Coordinates of C-alpha atoms and ligand atoms in Angstrom, one line a residue:
M135 CA 2.4 30.6 -11.0
S136 CA 2.2 29.1 -14.5
T137 CA -1.1 27.4 -15.5
F138 CA -1.3 23.6 -15.9
D139 CA 1.8 22.7 -14.0
R140 CA 2.7 19.1 -13.5
V141 CA 2.5 17.8 -9.9
L142 CA 4.8 14.9 -9.1
I143 CA 3.3 11.9 -7.3
F144 CA 5.6 10.6 -4.6
D145 CA 4.2 7.3 -3.4
T146 CA 5.0 6.1 0.1
T147 CA 2.8 3.0 0.3
L148 CA 5.9 0.9 0.9
R149 CA 7.3 3.1 3.7
D150 CA 4.6 5.1 5.4
G151 CA 1.8 2.9 4.2
E152 CA 3.4 -0.2 5.6
Q153 CA 3.4 1.4 9.0
A154 CA -0.3 0.8 9.3
P155 CA -0.8 -1.9 12.0
G156 CA -0.7 -5.4 10.5
A157 CA 0.1 -4.1 7.0
S158 CA 3.7 -5.3 6.9
M159 CA 4.8 -7.0 3.7
N160 CA 7.7 -9.2 2.7
E161 CA 10.2 -8.6 0.0
T162 CA 8.3 -10.3 -2.8
E163 CA 5.0 -8.6 -2.0
K164 CA 6.8 -5.2 -1.9
L165 CA 8.4 -5.8 -5.3
E166 CA 5.0 -6.7 -6.7
I167 CA 3.6 -3.5 -5.4
A168 CA 6.5 -1.5 -6.8
Y169 CA 5.9 -3.0 -10.2
A170 CA 2.2 -2.0 -9.9
L171 CA 3.3 1.6 -8.9
E172 CA 5.6 1.7 -11.9
R173 CA 2.7 0.7 -14.2
L174 CA 0.5 3.3 -12.5
G175 CA 3.1 5.9 -13.5
V176 CA 4.1 7.4 -10.1
D177 CA 7.1 9.7 -10.3
I178 CA 8.8 8.7 -7.0
I179 CA 8.6 5.4 -5.0
E180 CA 9.7 5.7 -1.4
A181 CA 10.7 2.1 -0.9
G182 CA 11.5 2.0 2.7
F183 CA 13.7 3.1 5.6
P184 CA 16.8 1.0 5.0
V185 CA 18.6 1.5 8.4
I186 CA 15.6 0.2 10.4
S187 CA 16.1 -3.5 9.7
Q188 CA 17.9 -5.9 7.4
G189 CA 14.5 -6.9 6.0
D190 CA 13.7 -3.3 5.0
F191 CA 17.2 -2.8 3.6
N192 CA 16.8 -5.9 1.4
S193 CA 13.4 -4.9 0.1
V194 CA 14.6 -1.4 -0.8
K195 CA 17.6 -2.8 -2.6
T196 CA 15.5 -5.3 -4.6
V197 CA 13.1 -2.5 -5.6
A198 CA 16.0 -0.3 -6.6
Q199 CA 17.5 -3.1 -8.8
H200 CA 14.2 -3.9 -10.6
I201 CA 12.2 -0.7 -11.0
K202 CA 13.5 1.6 -13.7
G203 CA 10.5 3.7 -14.5
A204 CA 10.5 5.8 -11.3
V205 CA 12.8 7.5 -8.9
I206 CA 13.6 5.2 -6.0
C207 CA 13.8 6.9 -2.6
G208 CA 15.2 5.7 0.7
L209 CA 14.4 7.4 4.0
A210 CA 17.2 8.4 6.5
R211 CA 17.4 10.4 9.7
S212 CA 20.0 13.2 9.7
I213 CA 22.8 11.0 10.8
K214 CA 25.6 9.4 8.8
E215 CA 24.8 5.8 9.6
D216 CA 21.2 6.3 8.2
I217 CA 22.4 8.1 5.1
D218 CA 25.0 5.4 4.4
A219 CA 22.4 2.6 4.7
A220 CA 20.0 4.5 2.4
Y221 CA 22.7 5.0 -0.1
E222 CA 23.8 1.4 -0.1
A223 CA 20.2 0.3 -0.5
I224 CA 19.3 2.5 -3.5
K225 CA 22.6 3.1 -5.3
D226 CA 21.7 0.5 -8.0
A227 CA 18.6 2.5 -9.0
L228 CA 18.5 4.3 -12.3
H229 CA 17.3 7.4 -10.5
P230 CA 18.1 7.2 -6.7
R231 CA 17.0 9.8 -4.1
I232 CA 17.9 10.1 -0.4
H233 CA 15.2 11.6 1.8
V234 CA 16.7 13.1 4.9
F235 CA 14.4 14.3 7.8
L236 CA 14.9 16.1 11.1
A237 CA 12.4 17.4 13.6
T238 CA 12.0 21.2 13.8
S239 CA 9.0 21.9 15.9
K240 CA 9.3 23.3 19.4
I241 CA 7.7 20.3 21.0
H242 CA 10.2 18.0 19.3
L243 CA 13.2 20.2 20.0
Q244 CA 12.5 20.5 23.6
Y245 CA 11.3 17.0 24.4
K246 CA 12.9 14.7 21.8
F247 CA 16.4 16.2 21.1
K248 CA 17.2 18.6 23.9
K249 CA 19.0 20.7 21.3
T250 CA 19.0 24.5 20.5
P251 CA 17.6 25.6 17.1
E252 CA 21.1 26.5 16.0
E253 CA 22.3 23.0 16.6
I254 CA 19.4 21.6 14.7
L255 CA 20.0 23.8 11.8
Q256 CA 23.6 22.7 11.7
M257 CA 22.7 19.0 11.9
A258 CA 20.3 19.4 8.9
V259 CA 22.8 21.2 6.8
E260 CA 25.5 18.7 7.5
A261 CA 23.2 15.8 6.7
V262 CA 22.2 17.3 3.4
K263 CA 25.8 18.0 2.5
Y264 CA 26.8 14.5 3.4
A265 CA 24.0 13.0 1.3
K266 CA 24.8 15.4 -1.6
K267 CA 28.3 14.0 -1.9
K268 CA 26.7 10.6 -2.7
M269 CA 24.0 11.7 -5.2
S270 CA 22.4 14.7 -6.7
D271 CA 18.7 14.1 -5.9
I272 CA 18.2 15.0 -2.2
E273 CA 14.9 15.6 -0.4
F274 CA 14.8 17.2 3.0
S275 CA 11.8 17.1 5.5
P276 CA 11.5 19.2 8.6
E277 CA 9.4 16.7 10.6
D278 CA 6.3 18.2 12.2
A279 CA 6.7 21.3 9.9
S280 CA 3.1 22.4 10.3
R281 CA 3.7 22.9 14.1
S282 CA 7.2 24.5 13.7
E283 CA 8.0 28.2 14.3
K284 CA 7.6 29.8 10.8
E285 CA 10.7 32.0 11.1
F286 CA 12.9 29.0 12.0
L287 CA 11.3 26.9 9.3
Y288 CA 12.2 29.5 6.6
R289 CA 15.8 29.6 7.9
I290 CA 16.2 25.9 7.9
L291 CA 14.7 25.5 4.4
E292 CA 16.9 28.2 3.0
A293 CA 20.0 26.5 4.6
V294 CA 19.2 23.0 3.3
I295 CA 18.5 24.3 -0.2
E296 CA 21.8 26.1 -0.1
A297 CA 23.4 22.8 1.0
G298 CA 22.0 21.0 -2.0
A299 CA 18.4 19.8 -1.2
T300 CA 16.5 19.6 -4.5
T301 CA 13.1 18.9 -2.9
V302 CA 11.9 20.3 0.4
N303 CA 9.0 18.5 1.9
I304 CA 6.6 20.1 4.4
P305 CA 5.0 17.4 6.4
D306 CA 1.8 17.7 8.4
T307 CA 3.1 14.8 10.5
V308 CA 0.2 14.6 13.0
G309 CA -2.6 15.5 10.6
Y310 CA -3.3 18.7 12.5
S311 CA -3.6 21.4 9.9
T312 CA -6.6 22.6 7.9
P313 CA -6.7 23.5 4.2
T314 CA -6.7 27.3 4.4
E315 CA -4.0 27.3 7.1
Y316 CA -1.8 24.8 5.3
G317 CA -2.2 26.5 1.9
R318 CA -1.1 29.8 3.6
L319 CA 1.9 28.0 5.1
I320 CA 3.1 27.0 1.6
A321 CA 2.4 30.5 0.2
D322 CA 4.4 32.0 3.1
I323 CA 7.3 29.6 2.5
R324 CA 7.3 30.7 -1.2
N325 CA 7.4 34.4 -0.1
H326 CA 9.9 34.1 2.7
V327 CA 12.5 31.6 1.6
P328 CA 14.7 33.5 -0.9
N329 CA 16.1 30.5 -2.8
I330 CA 12.9 28.4 -2.8
H331 CA 12.7 28.5 -6.6
Q332 CA 15.8 26.2 -6.6
A333 CA 13.8 23.3 -5.0
V334 CA 10.5 21.6 -5.5
I335 CA 8.0 22.1 -2.7
S336 CA 6.5 18.8 -1.5
V337 CA 3.7 18.1 1.0
H338 CA 3.0 15.1 3.1
C339 CA -0.3 15.2 4.9
H340 CA -1.7 12.7 7.4
D341 CA -5.4 12.1 7.6
D342 CA -6.1 12.3 11.4
L343 CA -8.8 14.9 10.8
G344 CA -9.8 13.4 7.4
L345 CA -8.2 16.4 5.7
G346 CA -5.1 14.8 4.2
V347 CA -6.2 15.2 0.6
A348 CA -7.9 18.6 1.1
N349 CA -4.7 19.9 2.8
S350 CA -2.5 18.6 0.0
L351 CA -4.7 20.1 -2.7
S352 CA -4.7 23.4 -1.0
A353 CA -0.9 23.2 -0.9
V354 CA -0.8 22.5 -4.6
Q355 CA -3.0 25.6 -5.3
N356 CA -0.4 27.5 -3.4
G357 CA 2.6 26.3 -5.3
A358 CA 3.5 22.8 -4.0
R359 CA 4.5 20.6 -7.0
Q360 CA 5.1 17.2 -5.3
V361 CA 2.5 15.4 -3.2
E362 CA 3.3 12.4 -1.0
C363 CA 0.6 9.8 -0.7
T364 CA -0.3 6.2 -0.4
V365 CA -2.6 3.8 -2.4
N366 CA -5.9 3.5 -0.6
G367 CA -4.6 6.2 1.9
I368 CA -3.1 3.5 4.1
G369 CA -0.6 4.5 6.8
E370 CA -0.1 4.9 10.5
R371 CA -3.2 5.9 12.6
A372 CA -5.8 7.4 10.2
G373 CA -3.3 7.0 7.3
N374 CA -1.9 9.3 4.6
A375 CA -3.5 11.4 1.9
S376 CA -4.8 8.9 -0.7
L377 CA -3.2 8.8 -4.1
E378 CA -6.3 7.9 -6.0
E379 CA -8.4 10.7 -4.5
M380 CA -5.7 13.3 -5.0
V381 CA -5.0 12.3 -8.6
M382 CA -8.7 12.1 -9.6
A383 CA -9.5 15.5 -7.9
M384 CA -6.7 17.1 -10.0
D385 CA -8.0 15.3 -13.1
T386 CA -11.7 16.0 -12.6
R387 CA -11.2 19.6 -11.4
R388 CA -8.3 20.5 -13.7
D389 CA -10.4 23.6 -14.6
F390 CA -10.0 24.9 -11.0
I391 CA -6.8 23.4 -9.7
D392 CA -4.8 24.1 -12.9
C393 CA -2.5 21.2 -12.4
F394 CA -2.1 17.7 -13.8
T395 CA -0.3 14.4 -13.0
Q396 CA 1.1 11.7 -15.2
I397 CA -0.7 8.9 -13.5
R398 CA -2.2 6.3 -15.8
L399 CA -5.7 6.5 -14.4
E400 CA -6.9 3.2 -15.8
E401 CA -4.4 1.4 -13.5
I402 CA -5.9 2.9 -10.3
T403 CA -8.5 0.2 -9.6
K404 CA -6.1 -2.7 -10.1
T405 CA -3.4 -1.1 -8.0
S406 CA -5.9 -0.4 -5.2
R407 CA -7.0 -4.1 -5.2
L408 CA -3.4 -5.4 -5.2
V409 CA -2.5 -3.2 -2.2
S410 CA -5.6 -4.2 -0.4
H411 CA -5.0 -7.8 -1.0
L412 CA -1.3 -7.9 -0.1
T413 CA -1.7 -5.8 3.0
G414 CA -4.9 -7.4 4.1
M415 CA -6.4 -4.0 4.6
M416 CA -9.8 -3.9 3.0
V417 CA -11.1 -0.7 1.4
Q418 CA -14.2 0.7 3.0
P419 CA -17.2 0.4 0.6
N420 CA -17.9 4.1 0.5
K421 CA -14.3 5.1 -0.1
A422 CA -14.0 7.7 -2.9
I423 CA -12.7 6.4 -6.2
V424 CA -11.9 2.8 -5.2
G425 CA -14.6 1.8 -2.7
R426 CA -17.0 -0.9 -3.8
N427 CA -19.9 1.6 -3.8
A428 CA -18.0 4.5 -5.3
F429 CA -19.8 4.2 -8.7
S430 CA -22.9 2.2 -7.9
H431 CA -26.2 3.8 -8.0
E432 CA -28.7 1.8 -6.0
S433 CA -31.7 4.1 -6.0
G434 CA -34.1 3.7 -8.9
I435 CA -34.1 7.4 -9.8
H436 CA -30.3 7.5 -10.0
Q437 CA -30.1 4.3 -12.0
D438 CA -32.5 5.7 -14.5
G439 CA -30.6 9.0 -14.5
V440 CA -27.2 7.3 -15.1
I441 CA -28.5 5.3 -17.9
K442 CA -30.0 8.3 -19.6
K443 CA -27.0 10.4 -19.2
R444 CA -24.0 9.3 -17.2
I445 CA -22.9 12.8 -16.1
T446 CA -26.2 13.4 -14.4
Y447 CA -24.9 11.7 -11.3
E448 CA -21.5 10.4 -12.0
I449 CA -18.7 12.9 -12.1
I450 CA -16.2 10.3 -13.2
D451 CA -16.7 7.6 -15.8
P452 CA -15.7 4.4 -13.9
K453 CA -13.9 3.1 -17.0
R454 CA -11.4 5.9 -16.6
V455 CA -10.1 4.4 -13.4
G456 CA -10.0 1.0 -14.9
L457 CA -13.3 -0.3 -13.5
T458 CA -14.7 -2.2 -16.4
G459 CA -17.4 -3.9 -14.5
S460 CA -17.5 -7.7 -13.8
Q461 CA -17.2 -9.2 -17.2
I462 CA -17.8 -12.9 -18.0
I463 CA -14.5 -13.8 -19.5
L464 CA -13.6 -17.4 -18.9
G465 CA -15.4 -20.6 -18.2
K466 CA -14.8 -24.3 -17.8
L467 CA -13.9 -24.8 -21.4
S468 CA -11.3 -22.0 -21.6
G469 CA -7.8 -23.3 -22.4
R470 CA -4.4 -22.4 -21.0
H471 CA -3.8 -20.0 -23.9
A472 CA -6.9 -18.0 -23.2
F473 CA -6.1 -17.9 -19.5
S474 CA -2.5 -16.8 -20.1
E475 CA -3.7 -14.0 -22.4
R476 CA -6.1 -12.8 -19.8
V477 CA -3.5 -12.8 -17.1
Q478 CA -1.2 -10.7 -19.3
K479 CA -4.0 -8.3 -20.1
L480 CA -4.6 -7.9 -16.4
G481 CA -1.0 -6.7 -16.1
Y482 CA 0.6 -9.6 -14.2
R483 CA 3.9 -11.2 -15.0
L484 CA 4.0 -14.9 -14.1
Q485 CA 6.8 -17.4 -14.6
E486 CA 5.8 -20.5 -16.6
V487 CA 5.6 -22.6 -13.4
E488 CA 3.5 -20.0 -11.6
L489 CA 1.2 -19.8 -14.6
D490 CA 0.9 -23.6 -14.6
R491 CA -0.1 -23.6 -10.9
A492 CA -2.5 -20.7 -11.5
F493 CA -4.1 -22.5 -14.4
E494 CA -4.6 -25.6 -12.3
R495 CA -6.4 -23.6 -9.7
F496 CA -8.4 -21.8 -12.4
K497 CA -9.6 -25.2 -13.7
K498 CA -10.7 -26.2 -10.3
L499 CA -12.5 -22.9 -9.8
A500 CA -14.2 -23.2 -13.2
D501 CA -15.6 -26.5 -12.0
Q502 CA -17.2 -24.9 -9.0
K503 CA -18.3 -21.8 -10.6
K504 CA -20.0 -21.3 -13.9
Y505 CA -18.4 -18.0 -14.8
V506 CA -14.9 -16.8 -13.8
F507 CA -14.5 -13.1 -13.6
D508 CA -11.5 -10.8 -13.8
E509 CA -11.7 -10.4 -10.0
D510 CA -11.6 -14.2 -9.5
I511 CA -8.5 -14.4 -11.6
E512 CA -6.9 -11.5 -9.7
A513 CA -7.5 -13.3 -6.4
L514 CA -6.0 -16.4 -7.8
I515 CA -2.9 -14.8 -9.2
Q516 CA -2.3 -12.6 -6.2
D517 CA -2.0 -15.7 -4.1
E518 CA 0.7 -17.0 -6.5
I519 CA 2.7 -13.8 -6.1
T520 CA 3.4 -14.2 -2.4
E521 CA 5.3 -17.5 -2.9
I522 CA 4.8 -18.9 0.6
P523 CA 6.2 -22.4 0.8
E524 CA 3.4 -24.7 1.7
T525 CA 4.8 -26.3 4.8
W526 CA 1.3 -27.4 5.8
K527 CA -1.0 -28.4 3.0
L528 CA -4.8 -29.0 3.4
E529 CA -5.7 -32.5 2.3
Y530 CA -9.1 -33.0 3.7
L531 CA -11.8 -31.0 5.5
K532 CA -15.1 -32.0 7.0
T533 CA -17.4 -29.8 9.2
T534 CA -20.7 -30.8 10.7
L535 CA -23.4 -28.4 11.7
E536 CA -26.5 -29.5 13.5
T537 CA -29.0 -27.5 15.4
G538 CA -28.6 -27.9 19.1
R539 CA -25.1 -29.5 18.9
P540 CA -21.7 -27.8 18.9
P541 CA -20.1 -27.6 15.4
R542 CA -17.3 -30.1 14.8
A543 CA -14.4 -30.1 12.3
T544 CA -12.0 -32.8 11.1
I545 CA -8.9 -31.6 9.3
R546 CA -6.1 -33.5 7.6
L547 CA -2.9 -31.7 6.8
R548 CA 0.2 -32.8 5.0
R549 CA 3.7 -31.8 5.9
G550 CA 6.2 -33.4 3.5
K551 CA 5.4 -37.1 3.7
E552 CA 3.7 -36.9 7.0
V553 CA -0.1 -36.7 7.1
L554 CA -1.8 -35.6 10.4
E555 CA -5.5 -35.5 11.3
A556 CA -7.4 -33.8 14.2
T557 CA -11.0 -33.3 15.2
S558 CA -12.2 -30.4 17.3
Q559 CA -15.4 -28.7 18.5
G560 CA -15.8 -25.0 18.4
D561 CA -18.1 -22.0 18.9
G562 CA -18.7 -22.1 15.1
P563 CA -17.4 -24.2 12.2
V564 CA -14.5 -21.8 11.5
D565 CA -13.5 -21.8 15.2
A566 CA -13.7 -25.7 15.2
C567 CA -11.4 -25.8 12.1
Y568 CA -8.9 -23.4 13.6
K569 CA -8.8 -25.4 16.8
A570 CA -8.1 -28.6 14.8
I571 CA -5.3 -26.9 12.9
E572 CA -3.8 -25.7 16.1
K573 CA -3.9 -29.3 17.4
I574 CA -2.0 -30.5 14.4
T575 CA 0.6 -27.7 13.9
K576 CA 1.0 -27.0 17.6
L577 CA 1.3 -23.3 16.8
K578 CA -0.5 -21.2 19.3
A579 CA -2.0 -18.1 17.8
T580 CA -4.6 -15.5 18.7
L581 CA -7.0 -14.6 16.0
T582 CA -7.1 -10.8 16.1
H583 CA -9.0 -10.1 12.9
Y584 CA -11.3 -12.1 10.7
A585 CA -13.1 -10.6 7.6
I586 CA -14.9 -12.1 4.7
Q587 CA -16.1 -10.5 1.5
S588 CA -17.3 -11.8 -1.8
V589 CA -14.9 -11.5 -4.7
T590 CA -17.7 -10.8 -7.2
G591 CA -21.4 -10.7 -7.2
G592 CA -23.6 -13.8 -7.7
K593 CA -24.6 -16.7 -5.5
D594 CA -21.7 -18.8 -6.6
A595 CA -19.2 -16.1 -5.9
Q596 CA -15.9 -16.9 -4.1
G597 CA -15.6 -15.7 -0.6
E598 CA -12.3 -14.1 0.2
V599 CA -11.2 -14.4 3.9
T600 CA -8.5 -12.2 5.5
V601 CA -7.2 -13.2 9.0
K602 CA -4.6 -11.6 11.2
L603 CA -2.9 -13.9 13.8
Q604 CA -1.0 -12.7 16.8
M605 CA 2.0 -14.9 17.4
D606 CA 4.9 -14.0 19.7
A607 CA 4.1 -10.3 19.5
K608 CA 4.0 -10.4 15.7
E609 CA 0.9 -9.9 13.7
I610 CA 0.7 -12.1 10.6
T611 CA -1.8 -11.6 7.8
G612 CA -3.3 -14.6 5.9
R613 CA -5.8 -14.8 3.1
G614 CA -7.6 -17.4 1.1
A615 CA -10.4 -17.6 -1.4
S616 CA -12.9 -20.3 -2.3
T617 CA -16.5 -20.8 -3.3
D618 CA -16.7 -22.6 0.1
I619 CA -16.3 -20.0 2.8
I620 CA -15.2 -22.5 5.4
E621 CA -12.5 -23.7 3.1
A622 CA -11.5 -20.1 2.4
S623 CA -11.2 -19.5 6.1
V624 CA -9.0 -22.6 6.5
K625 CA -6.8 -21.5 3.6
A626 CA -6.4 -18.0 5.1
Y627 CA -5.4 -19.5 8.4
L628 CA -2.9 -21.9 6.9
F629 CA -1.5 -19.1 4.7
A630 CA -0.6 -17.3 7.9
V631 CA 0.7 -20.4 9.6
N632 CA 2.9 -21.2 6.6
K633 CA 4.3 -17.6 6.6
V634 CA 5.3 -18.3 10.2
C635 CA 6.9 -21.6 9.3
A636 CA 8.9 -19.9 6.5
K637 CA 9.7 -16.9 8.7
L638 CA 8.3 -14.8 5.9
W639 CA 6.7 -11.9 7.8
G640 CA 7.6 -8.3 7.0
P641 CA 9.7 -6.1 9.3
E642 CA 8.3 -4.8 12.6
P643 CA 6.5 -1.5 12.0
E644 CA 8.2 1.5 13.6
P645 CA 6.3 4.7 14.6
S646 CA 6.1 7.1 11.6
P647 CA 8.9 9.7 11.7
V648 CA 7.5 11.9 8.9
Ligands
ZN202 ZN1 4.0 10.1 7.3

């Protein structure tokens, strides 16, 4: 193995990541994440599973048409219909890739397909050949590879490479493997598949035992040169190997792992925040690299140590991952020009009209809050990105809280020219508001998730509320930010309601195939 090899980063936030319950995104949100991934410098973006739904197909097509800085990949089962759909969705990409998969483990063969190994091998070869007629870049995944019979796995890999697969991916679909075992599997594949040097070995590890990143790194040390991962490690069940952890492990321990990636490290924090914001999946505070506490040193000794010499306790300089600390940047007197410059510096592309709207909101915020931080601006802009038509608009809000009496809320909403008002009691002020909104909109919803966190530090910080509403078996995410947490709660709820009115929810999540 040559030293200091490049490892390709295959990001599947938009496909596997989206399968996390409640994380589904619409087309605009997916495109925004794709732009962020392009800025981050990922090598391959798996944009979706086009055959699954029209919504998924459209999103993949849009990503393929706009993103030029990465390979755009579409997932397909080993059947013609899937491969055709994937091809149609990604054919406009500068660098398209079809990713074909087929189950190869005994459990899957016996219970899912009722097919013999020979029949499976034939299916895989035919699928790869069929895809190869459409484009040169083909990836093949034997689903549940880590639980497959090794001899059969070697045969199928040899056959698909012979048929034209340029990347072979070894998924630990159910997150069952351990680092030593998984590393050995990759080494065995390299030693037993005669034509393996003609393809890149990829790995795809789920995190059911918390070993996704460890397994992937062990595979890299044994010759894998592509890792599949998601931002913040989101995905079905316990999620996928996390991009930022894998990249920073390879960067920090380059001396030991002997590999590098071409990820722009300083984009990591921003991308993590965007994905968290658009999926409504908050990052746990102690999460490595991107968690809120990842670089904070609360204890006195540590603080002293860090100030004296950063490397005493910190193995990564937070600036390297784009964490510049909360900086006071703008205030009430900042003009549109300064605001626009800051927005650009943060890496967002806004149309003139979006910028106008964002600036309006910035002015309002600057009235309520002495200092406006980068994180405040990000929260503001990320709401502009989603472009949900405001069917219902908040005009007025009043809540009363009094010891010994039930909280009450009066809400006035505008829909076009019509203005409607309702008053309700509730278990708390937020509940009272939600009941009043329900009275006005007549949309019955169950609140399945409510979370609030502060956007920055400080007593005048904005509260950012994320809600998930269950409506007709669909889960819809809404979010809102304000210095008044009741107003933030109302905004988040209305955001979800407006998504329903505009039918702008993402596709239904399907169980993860790979
Ligand atoms: Zn997966």
